[in-house]
C-alpha cells in the first residue's frame, strides 16, 4: 500500500517535469539559446583572451572563476563540518587498540609498486588540465584516492605521515587560499578581483596563474579527501 | 573611502579567508579562535558599513568579478535589499562574542576552532548570497551557508543534535537539488546565468512551461529553506537543539535566506514583465497565513523555551512570506523590514535563552520559574524581545507588521490583515506565559534565585540587541524609507 502510494506520487511528480523538459529547445538546434548566447562568446574568444586552450578551463577558472572560488570553499566547508562533528573529546586516546587490517601480500605489493605511478598520473592530470580535459579537481581526487588506498594497505599511522602535522592546515586550506591570493594579485594588477592580465605580451603570467590555481585546487582537494577519510576512520 | 569600488569583494573575501585561516591561527592557542573571528567580523562590518552608505548615497551599483562584462562573467550587484549585509554582520558579530564563554563549556575542545571556522563560513555564505547578481553564484553561496548550518546544528555532539542535523540535512539537500534543477531549466531556455540578463531574455521566451516549472521549483525549494508550513518540519528541532548562538544565527538570519531568495526570484520575474504571478502570490499569502497560525498554535504547547522560540520563527517567516505574496507596495516594504527586525528580536530572545541556560542549566518554562529575580537584566531584555515580537507599538515589531496589514488592505485582501492580527494575539498568549513564569510564579527550584547574571561577553549582546529592539521601534521609519525605492523599482518593472 505504502509502496503503491509512493509510486503514484512519483509518477504524479514526473508528469510536469517530463512535460516541461519536452518543451525545452532541442539539442543541436541552431536557435538553442545555450549555443547562441553566452557560450558562443566563450567559444569564439576563450582561447585567446582567457589564457587556456581548453575552453572548460577558461570558463571555470577565468570567466566564472569566482564560482569555483566558492566551490572550493564548499569543499573546505565539508572538511570543517566533518572535523566539527566527528573530532573526539580527547584526541590522544582515539587511535589506540585499532585492529590492524590484514592485507594480502600480493595486494600490498602491487599497491606500493603502483603508488608512485598513480601520484605521477595525478600530477599529469593537474598540470595538463590547462590544455586538455582534466585539472585540479580530477587530479586532486586521484591523489586523495591514493592516500586512501595507502591507508588501507600500510595502516593508518604509516599513511598519516604523508600529511605532516605542521603544514597540514595550510595544505587543507590550499585551494581557497590560492584563489584568494591570485584574486588579490589580479586586483592589484588589473583593478578587478580575479582579473587576469589581458595584454598579449603577458599571456605567460595568465598561464602561470591558471596553473597555480590548478595546483592549489589539486593539493587542497587531496589533503581534504585524505583528512576526511582519516577522521571517519578514527571514528569507526 | 566610501566610493572605493572593492569593498564589495572585501566583504566576501575577508570572512572567507578568515574562516580558512582559523584552524591555523588557533593551532597553538585555543583562545585565539574567538578573538580572531571577532577581529575578522569587525573588519567585514566596516566594509559592510561603507557599502550601505554608498547604496544610500548613489543607489544600486555593480562589481564585475575578473573584469568580464555582463553576462559573460560574474556580476556582484548591491541594491537596497543587499543592505541586509548590515544585520548579518551585526548578529554574526554578537553571536561570536556570545560564543566566547558559551561554546568553551558546551562543545568538545578539539572542535572549537572548527566551530568558529563554520560560523565564519556561514556568514560568508550569507553575505555572498545577498550581494550576488548571478544565479549560479547564488547557488554556490547557498551551499556554503547550508552546509555550514547543518554542521553547526550537530556540533555539540549530543545524539539528538545529530538527529536534528540529519533531518535538516536531508530536507536542505533535496531543496538545494531542486533549486539547481530550476537554475538549469532557466539556463536551458535563456542561455544565461546573470539575473538581470535572464530577466530581459525571459520576456521573449516562447515555451512557457519550462519557465513556469523553474519558477515553481525555486519557490517550493526556497519555502523549504524558509520553513514555511507544511515544509517546516526540520526547523523546530534544528533551531532548538543547536547551541544558542547558532540558534540566533539560524533563526535570525539563515531561514531568511529562503525568503531573500524568493525576493530575488520575484525581481527576475517582475523584471521580465510578461509572466502571470497571481497563482504564486496566492499560494504565498495562504501558506504565510497558515504558517502564522500554525507556528503560533504549536508554540503555545511548548514547555522548552528554545522550542517555543523555534515555532515562533515559523510564525514570523509566515508574516514575511505573506507580505511578499501580497505584492503591494506596503506589503513588500513591511516584509523586507520584518526580515531585519525579526532578526534583531529573535537574536535577543535566543541569546537571552542561552544566557539563562548557561547560568541555571534549565531550559523549560517550569524549571525557569523565578529567574526574573535572579537574572533581572537578561529577563528584562527577553521581555522587551517578547513585546517586540508580539508587535506592541513602541517596539521594533510593530511598524513592519502594521505595514504588512496595510499591504493586505492595499491589495484588496483585508481578511489576511485580520489573520495577521489574530496571529499576533496567539503570539501574545505564549510570550505572556514566558514573562509570567519568569516574574510571577514561585520558583520550582529555589536554588535558581542564587544564580547571578551571565558574564559580560554574554550579557552585552543580549542587552544591546534588546536596546536595538526599542530603538528600531522609535526610528522604525528609517529602514522603511530606505527600502522604499527598491520596492518601487521592483514593482514598477
XYZ file of C-alpha atoms in Angstrom:
729
model
C 0.000 0.000 0.000
C 2.712 2.401 1.052
C 4.839 1.437 -1.935
C 1.935 1.927 -4.316
C 1.279 5.359 -2.832
C 4.927 6.368 -3.242
C 4.919 5.108 -6.827
C 1.761 7.060 -7.584
C 3.233 10.224 -6.086
C 6.443 9.816 -8.076
C 4.522 9.379 -11.320
C 2.416 12.405 -10.450
C 5.552 14.472 -9.868
C 7.214 13.133 -13.005
C 4.444 14.274 -15.374
C 5.014 18.052 -15.110
C 8.796 17.522 -15.103
C 8.708 15.488 -18.298
C 6.231 17.851 -19.940
C 8.472 20.815 -19.182
C 11.620 19.069 -20.343
C 9.925 18.054 -23.589
C 9.317 21.732 -24.305
C 12.965 22.685 -23.904
C 14.760 23.795 -27.075
C 16.004 20.622 -28.825
C 19.656 19.600 -28.654
C 21.642 20.630 -31.677
C 19.105 23.125 -32.962
C 20.809 26.300 -34.155
C 18.360 28.513 -32.302
C 19.000 26.895 -28.902
C 19.875 29.743 -26.530
C 22.530 27.690 -24.775
C 24.537 27.690 -28.035
C 23.868 31.205 -29.248
C 24.282 33.423 -26.205
C 26.999 33.213 -23.554
C 28.686 30.009 -24.652
C 29.065 31.274 -28.222
C 31.129 34.114 -26.836
C 33.293 31.696 -24.829
C 33.954 29.516 -27.872
C 34.825 32.489 -30.021
C 37.104 34.373 -27.622
C 38.003 31.899 -24.892
C 41.227 30.500 -26.307
C 42.851 33.841 -26.954
C 41.619 36.040 -24.117
C 41.205 33.690 -21.134
C 44.610 32.011 -21.127
C 43.907 28.288 -21.567
C 43.431 26.317 -24.763
C 40.862 24.155 -23.018
C 37.626 26.170 -23.042
C 36.310 24.373 -19.957
C 39.348 25.553 -18.011
C 38.763 29.072 -19.337
C 35.193 29.053 -18.073
C 35.698 27.513 -14.645
C 38.917 29.292 -13.725
C 38.661 32.588 -15.544
C 35.249 33.721 -16.822
C 33.414 32.119 -13.908
C 36.400 31.759 -11.614
C 34.523 33.300 -8.717
C 32.077 30.371 -8.744
C 34.981 27.963 -8.499
C 36.403 30.092 -5.708
C 33.103 29.475 -3.922
C 33.077 25.771 -4.795
C 36.499 25.132 -3.268
C 35.196 26.930 -0.184
C 32.253 24.493 -0.163
C 34.762 21.626 -0.178
C 36.662 23.239 2.679
C 33.326 23.663 4.496
C 32.760 19.921 4.123
C 36.081 19.273 5.844
C 35.337 21.748 8.637
C 31.903 20.120 9.040
C 33.376 16.617 9.332
C 36.002 17.766 11.842
C 33.491 19.788 13.886
C 31.087 16.850 14.094
C 33.460 13.898 14.412
C 36.568 15.029 16.325
C 36.568 13.260 19.660
C 36.644 14.858 23.050
C 40.112 13.565 23.752
C 42.141 13.179 20.587
C 45.093 11.328 22.144
C 43.232 8.164 23.125
C 41.375 7.903 19.859
C 43.857 5.820 17.919
C 44.858 3.066 20.348
C 43.658 -0.537 20.172
C 42.934 -0.463 16.471
C 42.615 -3.933 14.982
C 45.114 -3.904 12.137
C 43.798 -4.943 8.757
C 45.379 -7.990 7.291
C 46.018 -7.289 3.653
C 47.259 -9.956 1.291
C 50.921 -9.673 0.362
C 50.100 -9.500 -3.319
C 47.683 -6.583 -2.957
C 50.046 -4.760 -0.646
C 52.991 -5.193 -3.025
C 51.042 -4.125 -6.117
C 49.648 -1.027 -4.414
C 53.089 0.035 -3.202
C 54.523 -0.650 -6.636
C 51.856 1.435 -8.338
C 51.802 4.295 -5.828
C 54.469 6.484 -7.486
C 52.843 5.985 -10.871
C 49.422 6.930 -9.530
C 50.964 10.040 -7.989
C 52.632 10.847 -11.293
C 49.359 10.433 -13.139
C 47.668 12.800 -10.665
C 50.326 15.437 -11.298
C 49.928 14.942 -15.037
C 46.154 15.403 -14.830
C 46.533 18.561 -12.739
C 49.127 20.226 -14.955
C 47.712 19.030 -18.248
C 44.248 20.321 -17.330
C 45.440 23.540 -18.806
C 45.274 22.296 -22.395
C 43.107 19.209 -22.178
C 40.229 17.865 -20.102
C 41.325 17.385 -16.506
C 42.627 19.762 -13.892
C 42.915 20.364 -10.188
C 39.661 18.716 -9.098
C 40.294 15.494 -11.013
C 43.997 15.282 -10.185
C 43.359 16.113 -6.536
C 40.796 13.326 -6.329
C 43.303 10.835 -7.765
C 45.890 11.964 -5.233
C 43.343 11.731 -2.402
C 42.299 8.246 -3.539
C 45.956 7.246 -3.483
C 46.192 8.350 0.143
C 43.114 6.239 0.953
C 44.484 3.156 -0.793
C 47.805 3.525 1.023
C 45.936 3.831 4.332
C 44.203 0.532 3.658
C 47.442 -1.199 2.791
C 50.013 0.348 5.124
C 47.764 1.063 8.096
C 46.725 4.459 9.319
C 49.782 5.572 11.281
C 52.113 4.933 8.379
C 49.851 6.652 5.849
C 49.222 9.701 8.019
C 52.907 10.546 7.662
C 52.042 11.606 4.089
C 50.448 14.711 5.569
C 52.680 16.066 8.372
C 51.014 17.950 11.223
C 52.768 21.283 10.689
C 51.818 22.095 7.096
C 48.524 20.170 7.346
C 46.104 23.085 7.947
C 47.849 25.115 5.247
C 47.505 22.283 2.738
C 43.847 21.730 3.661
C 43.167 25.422 3.011
C 45.348 25.481 -0.126
C 42.563 25.811 -2.687
C 40.683 28.817 -1.230
C 43.953 30.479 -0.213
C 45.447 30.175 -3.726
C 42.246 31.545 -5.203
C 42.214 34.500 -2.838
C 45.928 35.103 -3.452
C 45.555 35.083 -7.240
C 42.361 37.123 -6.923
C 44.141 39.827 -4.946
C 47.113 39.733 -7.331
C 44.637 40.290 -10.141
C 43.068 43.130 -8.192
C 46.375 44.979 -7.881
C 47.299 44.239 -11.475
C 44.064 44.785 -13.410
C 41.777 46.519 -10.931
C 39.359 43.565 -10.709
C 39.302 40.702 -8.227
C 40.359 37.552 -10.116
C 41.210 39.704 -13.138
C 43.894 38.168 -15.354
C 46.333 40.388 -17.263
C 44.951 40.858 -20.763
C 47.956 42.128 -22.705
C 49.278 39.717 -25.323
C 52.849 40.012 -24.001
C 51.704 38.941 -20.543
C 49.972 35.742 -21.636
C 52.624 33.694 -19.783
C 51.529 35.329 -16.499
C 47.959 34.333 -17.282
C 49.108 30.766 -17.869
C 51.168 30.695 -14.670
C 48.278 31.977 -12.589
C 45.883 29.406 -14.022
C 48.458 26.723 -13.284
C 48.914 27.979 -9.728
C 45.155 27.747 -9.162
C 45.053 24.228 -10.629
C 47.858 23.115 -8.319
C 46.203 24.791 -5.317
C 42.921 23.017 -6.054
C 44.732 19.702 -6.571
C 46.788 19.847 -3.391
C 43.929 21.204 -1.294
C 41.462 18.664 -2.674
C 43.806 15.753 -1.969
C 44.545 16.952 1.573
C 40.832 17.357 2.295
C 39.823 13.946 0.889
C 42.567 12.218 2.889
C 41.742 14.143 6.095
C 38.035 13.372 5.848
C 38.823 9.688 5.337
C 41.188 9.542 8.304
C 38.751 11.364 10.581
C 35.939 8.982 9.675
C 38.303 6.009 10.018
C 39.228 7.067 13.563
C 35.548 7.304 14.380
C 34.796 3.741 13.323
C 36.707 55.982 1.195
C 33.084 55.045 0.601
C 33.388 55.094 -3.165
C 36.346 52.675 -3.277
C 34.870 50.025 -5.601
C 36.374 46.970 -3.936
C 34.556 46.986 -0.584
C 32.005 44.602 -2.033
C 34.621 41.936 -2.762
C 36.384 42.633 0.544
C 33.110 41.892 2.362
C 33.121 38.367 0.875
C 36.842 37.598 0.814
C 37.545 38.840 4.343
C 35.347 36.314 6.209
C 36.209 33.592 3.675
C 39.956 33.988 4.215
C 39.372 34.441 7.945
C 37.456 31.155 8.056
C 40.052 29.031 6.254
C 42.827 30.568 8.380
C 41.055 29.993 11.727
C 42.443 26.451 12.281
C 45.946 27.772 11.522
C 45.663 30.798 13.811
C 44.335 28.760 16.723
C 46.790 25.879 16.393
C 48.982 26.929 19.331
C 46.367 28.689 21.403
C 42.693 27.677 21.670
C 41.685 31.095 22.915
C 42.889 32.672 19.671
C 39.974 31.353 17.560
C 37.172 33.543 19.006
C 39.376 36.642 19.102
C 40.447 36.076 15.510
C 36.846 35.513 14.364
C 35.713 38.705 16.106
C 38.580 40.644 14.523
C 37.652 39.351 11.058
C 33.981 40.180 11.532
C 34.868 43.684 12.751
C 36.741 44.367 9.503
C 33.915 42.824 7.477
C 31.393 45.025 9.286
C 33.448 48.070 8.345
C 33.267 47.078 4.665
C 29.525 46.473 5.087
C 29.077 49.930 6.569
C 30.789 51.584 3.586
C 28.634 49.550 1.196
C 25.406 50.574 2.926
C 26.412 54.241 2.976
C 27.267 54.035 -0.711
C 23.956 52.450 -1.717
C 22.102 55.090 0.310
C 24.027 57.847 -1.453
C 24.094 56.707 -5.059
C 21.662 53.785 -5.377
C 22.415 50.244 -6.634
C 25.850 49.510 -8.062
C 27.617 46.525 -9.636
C 31.043 44.926 -9.482
C 32.368 42.792 -12.313
C 34.486 39.958 -10.946
C 37.514 39.404 -13.162
C 36.532 42.424 -15.242
C 34.380 40.346 -17.626
C 31.376 42.224 -18.946
C 27.903 41.010 -18.023
C 26.651 38.361 -18.823
C 29.981 36.638 -19.619
C 31.488 36.891 -16.163
C 30.020 37.017 -12.676
C 28.413 40.224 -11.549
C 28.004 41.235 -7.924
C 25.076 43.561 -7.548
C 24.478 45.649 -4.459
C 20.974 47.109 -4.152
C 18.949 48.274 -1.154
C 17.938 44.678 -0.375
C 21.625 43.738 -0.192
C 21.910 46.134 2.739
C 20.788 43.137 4.826
C 24.546 42.527 4.981
C 24.378 45.031 7.865
C 22.159 42.816 10.020
C 24.193 39.727 9.018
C 27.376 41.383 10.300
C 25.714 42.705 13.458
C 24.091 39.429 14.524
C 27.156 37.461 13.415
C 29.486 39.637 15.483
C 27.307 39.497 18.588
C 26.810 35.733 18.291
C 30.580 35.272 18.041
C 31.088 37.386 21.148
C 28.372 35.407 22.939
C 30.109 32.163 21.912
C 33.311 33.094 23.773
C 32.218 31.633 27.115
C 29.202 29.649 25.963
C 30.981 27.412 23.474
C 34.002 26.802 25.691
C 31.691 24.844 28.023
C 29.253 23.188 25.663
C 31.447 21.874 22.838
C 34.299 19.319 22.988
C 37.604 21.161 22.953
C 39.200 19.951 19.673
C 36.067 21.012 17.817
C 36.140 24.636 18.961
C 38.397 26.084 16.184
C 36.177 24.380 13.608
C 33.098 25.834 15.266
C 34.437 29.341 14.625
C 35.515 28.317 11.119
C 31.979 27.171 10.376
C 30.360 30.306 11.810
C 32.594 32.487 9.638
C 31.863 30.315 6.594
C 28.154 30.551 7.310
C 28.358 34.336 7.443
C 30.465 34.338 4.243
C 27.760 32.345 2.508
C 25.007 34.709 3.588
C 26.982 37.830 2.693
C 27.703 36.448 -0.773
C 24.095 35.312 -1.131
C 22.630 38.784 -0.640
C 25.149 40.567 -2.878
C 25.467 38.374 -5.945
C 23.787 39.181 -9.234
C 24.353 35.766 -10.751
C 22.008 32.840 -10.327
C 24.611 30.082 -10.177
C 26.811 32.140 -7.888
C 23.766 32.451 -5.642
C 23.579 28.663 -5.554
C 27.275 28.369 -4.650
C 26.907 30.727 -1.696
C 23.710 28.952 -0.673
C 25.698 25.712 -0.491
C 28.380 27.307 1.698
C 25.795 28.627 4.125
C 23.641 25.475 4.132
C 26.486 23.027 4.620
C 27.962 25.033 7.482
C 24.498 25.379 9.052
C 23.915 21.595 9.065
C 27.230 21.026 10.802
C 26.672 23.809 13.335
C 23.470 22.124 14.494
C 25.342 18.894 15.222
C 28.453 20.452 16.730
C 27.595 19.805 20.383
C 27.838 16.065 19.705
C 24.666 15.059 21.540
C 22.676 12.284 19.918
C 19.522 14.413 19.487
C 21.607 17.174 17.912
C 22.979 14.774 15.345
C 19.476 13.513 14.556
C 18.164 17.070 14.172
C 21.088 17.977 11.934
C 20.482 14.919 9.784
C 16.814 15.797 9.299
C 17.861 19.346 8.406
C 20.497 17.989 6.003
C 18.056 15.745 4.132
C 15.414 18.462 3.706
C 18.031 21.052 2.840
C 19.894 18.902 0.337
C 16.721 17.966 -1.542
C 15.671 21.603 -1.748
C 19.148 22.598 -2.963
C 18.880 19.980 -5.677
C 15.527 21.356 -6.832
C 16.994 24.858 -6.961
C 19.905 23.611 -9.069
C 17.479 21.862 -11.427
C 15.429 25.044 -11.752
C 18.530 27.102 -12.493
C 19.380 24.527 -15.160
C 15.929 24.948 -16.743
C 16.296 28.723 -16.810
C 19.744 28.361 -18.364
C 18.378 25.954 -20.957
C 15.793 28.451 -22.193
C 17.785 31.690 -21.828
C 21.419 30.595 -22.212
C 22.417 32.903 -19.392
C 23.009 32.835 -15.642
C 23.104 36.553 -14.913
C 19.881 37.511 -13.088
C 19.355 40.822 -14.890
C 20.151 39.214 -18.228
C 17.786 36.298 -17.564
C 15.105 38.798 -16.641
C 15.371 40.614 -20.001
C 15.646 37.433 -22.027
C 12.714 35.718 -20.293
C 10.310 38.266 -21.755
C 10.769 36.838 -25.233
C 10.653 33.127 -24.456
C 8.015 31.178 -26.349
C 7.932 27.880 -24.452
C 6.486 28.906 -21.108
C 6.176 25.521 -19.443
C 9.871 25.051 -18.524
C 9.969 28.596 -17.164
C 6.886 28.064 -15.048
C 8.339 24.776 -13.740
C 11.563 26.566 -12.838
C 9.571 29.234 -11.015
C 7.531 26.628 -9.147
C 10.616 24.577 -8.289
C 12.537 27.534 -6.949
C 9.575 28.839 -4.992
C 8.977 25.461 -3.390
C 12.623 24.786 -2.576
C 13.105 28.252 -1.121
C 9.995 27.720 1.003
C 11.715 24.653 2.461
C 14.705 26.834 3.333
C 12.350 29.436 4.818
C 10.477 26.735 6.784
C 7.004 27.656 5.553
C 4.216 25.341 6.759
C 3.982 22.406 5.776
C 7.675 22.370 4.789
C 8.801 23.431 8.258
C 9.279 20.053 9.918
C 13.077 20.283 10.022
C 13.149 23.640 11.803
C 11.952 23.199 15.408
C 14.462 20.501 16.352
C 17.387 22.041 14.484
C 16.860 25.519 15.925
C 16.047 24.374 19.439
C 18.870 21.873 19.867
C 21.720 23.848 18.263
C 23.972 25.836 20.667
C 22.220 29.136 21.466
C 24.487 31.478 19.447
C 23.960 29.160 16.481
C 20.194 29.232 17.088
C 20.351 33.031 16.967
C 22.154 32.919 13.615
C 19.905 30.179 12.193
C 16.607 31.703 13.309
C 17.598 35.310 12.817
C 19.456 35.017 9.538
C 19.667 31.617 7.840
C 15.907 30.967 7.424
C 15.636 34.450 5.933
C 17.895 33.460 3.059
C 14.969 31.394 1.795
C 12.768 34.490 1.828
C 15.566 36.553 0.333
C 15.903 34.029 -2.496
C 12.162 34.384 -3.150
C 12.661 38.139 -3.322
C 15.389 37.694 -5.959
C 13.190 35.295 -7.950
C 10.398 37.884 -7.838
C 12.813 40.560 -9.047
C 13.699 38.396 -12.062
C 10.093 37.675 -12.964
C 8.694 41.136 -12.273
C 11.512 42.437 -14.444
C 10.536 40.121 -17.290
C 7.068 41.640 -17.034
C 5.162 39.116 -19.121
C 4.532 36.427 -16.519
C 1.366 35.816 -14.585
C 2.379 35.579 -10.921
C -1.060 35.644 -9.317
C -1.005 31.887 -8.624
C 2.307 32.047 -6.791
C 1.206 35.151 -4.913
C -1.968 33.493 -3.701
C -0.040 30.404 -2.625
C 2.414 32.524 -0.660
C -0.331 34.514 1.053
C -2.224 31.392 2.094
C 0.828 29.442 3.212
C 2.085 32.544 5.017
C -1.231 32.912 6.852
C -1.323 29.202 7.735
C 2.280 29.391 8.969
C 1.440 32.348 11.204
C -1.432 30.486 12.829
C 0.132 27.022 12.981
C 3.503 28.259 14.234
C 1.811 30.215 16.995
C -0.520 27.328 17.778
C 2.318 24.835 18.252
C 4.372 27.357 20.205
C 1.652 27.592 22.849
C 2.146 23.950 23.796
C 5.918 24.059 24.114
C 7.469 23.714 27.543
C 11.034 24.039 26.252
C 11.859 27.711 25.884
C 14.001 27.287 22.758
C 11.408 25.026 21.153
C 8.842 27.776 21.709
C 11.146 30.335 20.092
C 11.729 27.998 17.160
C 7.998 27.659 16.460
C 7.656 31.391 16.796
C 10.158 31.740 13.934
C 7.783 29.770 11.697
C 5.039 32.291 12.522
C 7.240 35.242 11.788
C 8.559 33.941 8.492
C 4.883 33.444 7.682
C 4.376 37.207 8.094
C 7.267 37.924 5.755
C 6.130 35.491 3.060
C 2.569 36.797 3.283
C 3.870 40.344 2.806
C 5.784 39.227 -0.288
C 2.778 37.412 -1.714
C 0.520 40.434 -1.265
C 2.635 42.051 -3.988
C 1.616 45.536 -2.912
C 3.981 48.368 -2.042
C 3.208 48.330 1.674
C 3.219 44.541 1.913
C 6.673 44.115 0.412
C 8.188 47.020 2.354
C 6.785 45.559 5.579
C 8.070 42.099 4.672
C 11.607 43.218 3.908
C 11.838 45.337 7.027
C 10.446 42.472 9.097
C 13.372 40.354 7.833
C 15.601 42.881 9.561
C 13.528 43.446 12.701
C 12.754 39.798 13.300
C 16.484 39.043 13.124
C 17.095 41.574 15.907
C 14.233 40.316 18.050
C 14.861 36.601 17.624
C 18.581 37.015 18.271
C 17.719 38.840 21.520
C 15.460 36.008 22.595
C 17.714 33.116 21.605
C 20.839 34.673 23.106
C 18.851 35.552 26.233
C 17.603 31.966 26.469
C 21.192 30.824 26.001
C 22.328 33.013 28.905
C 19.565 31.586 31.136
C 20.516 28.028 30.229
C 24.212 28.755 30.756
C 23.696 30.056 34.289
C 20.824 27.881 35.537
C 21.221 24.696 33.495
C 17.446 24.576 32.910
C 15.548 25.069 29.680
C 11.835 24.541 30.351
C 9.432 27.259 31.424
C 8.536 25.339 34.603
C 12.161 24.918 35.636
C 12.965 28.535 34.866
C 10.276 29.984 37.148
C 11.517 32.875 39.217
C 14.552 33.539 37.074
C 13.405 37.161 36.711
C 14.656 37.896 40.211
C 17.919 36.024 39.761
C 18.900 37.417 36.366
C 16.978 40.717 36.158
C 18.859 42.232 33.193
C 18.622 39.161 30.947
C 14.962 38.665 31.851
C 14.208 42.306 31.139
C 15.915 42.047 27.734
C 13.897 38.948 26.932
C 10.678 40.649 27.980
C 11.489 43.518 25.619
C 12.063 40.923 22.924
C 8.699 39.349 23.755
C 6.788 42.631 23.470
C 8.611 43.406 20.226
C 7.722 40.104 18.632
C 4.057 40.489 19.505
C 4.263 43.893 17.834
C 3.213 46.245 20.601
C 3.692 49.854 19.402
C 6.891 51.393 20.714
C 8.976 48.371 19.678
C 10.607 47.077 16.507
C 7.949 44.514 15.630
C 5.091 46.965 15.367
C 5.764 49.056 12.299
C 6.558 46.251 9.874
C 3.552 44.160 10.904
C 1.427 47.284 10.562
C 2.810 47.752 7.048
C 2.052 44.147 6.116
C -1.508 44.604 7.389
C -1.804 47.821 5.372
C -0.453 45.860 2.427
C -3.287 43.365 2.810
C -5.814 46.189 2.607
C -3.936 47.795 -0.284
C -4.034 44.501 -2.175
C -7.758 44.233 -1.528
C -7.398 41.203 0.768
C -8.499 42.605 4.141
C -9.231 39.113 5.500
C -5.500 38.428 5.662
C -4.969 41.621 7.588
C -7.237 40.123 10.235
C -5.403 36.778 10.088
C -2.292 38.739 10.923
C -3.871 40.397 13.943
C -5.283 37.048 15.063
C -1.812 35.520 14.808
C -0.375 38.352 16.888
C -2.944 37.516 19.560
C -1.784 33.904 19.671
C 1.826 35.020 19.852
C 0.867 37.331 22.705
C -0.504 34.363 24.677
C 2.632 32.266 24.641
C 5.021 35.104 25.270
C 2.880 36.136 28.224
C 3.397 32.598 29.505
C 7.141 33.152 29.334
C 7.050 36.521 31.117
C 4.633 35.086 33.663
C 6.919 32.195 34.506
C 9.965 34.472 34.764
C 8.429 37.016 37.141
C 5.166 35.981 38.697
C 5.459 32.336 39.677
C 7.211 30.844 42.681
C 10.426 29.105 41.640
C 10.282 25.351 41.040
C 13.914 25.145 42.013
C 14.625 27.529 44.918
C 18.366 27.489 44.218
C 17.646 29.334 40.960
C 17.414 32.551 42.994
C 21.111 32.239 43.830
C 22.466 32.458 40.293
C 23.719 35.823 39.066
C 23.927 37.409 35.654
C 25.922 35.768 32.863
C 29.449 37.060 32.031
C 29.714 40.358 30.145
C 30.526 38.603 26.867
C 27.012 37.136 27.024
C 25.136 39.920 28.762
C 26.355 42.685 26.454
C 24.987 41.173 23.186
C 21.624 40.463 24.826
C 21.260 43.966 26.249
C 22.483 45.683 23.075
C 20.012 43.733 20.949
C 17.163 44.478 23.358
C 18.060 48.162 23.228
C 18.053 47.998 19.426
C 14.555 46.451 19.522
C 13.394 49.605 21.302
C 15.433 51.987 19.156
C 14.178 50.433 15.926
C 10.645 50.868 17.215
C 11.201 54.600 17.578
C 13.370 55.054 14.475
C 11.357 52.484 12.509
C 10.739 54.888 9.653
C 14.401 54.847 8.615
C 14.564 51.280 7.242
C 11.085 51.670 5.743
C 12.052 54.728 3.721
C 15.458 53.237 2.936
C 13.947 50.181 1.251
C 11.092 52.027 -0.466
C 12.884 52.991 -3.743
C 13.987 49.371 -4.245
C 10.429 48.088 -3.822
C 9.040 50.759 -6.153
C 11.645 49.818 -8.753
C 10.840 46.115 -8.362
C 7.070 46.506 -8.710
C 7.415 49.098 -11.455
C 9.345 46.565 -13.541
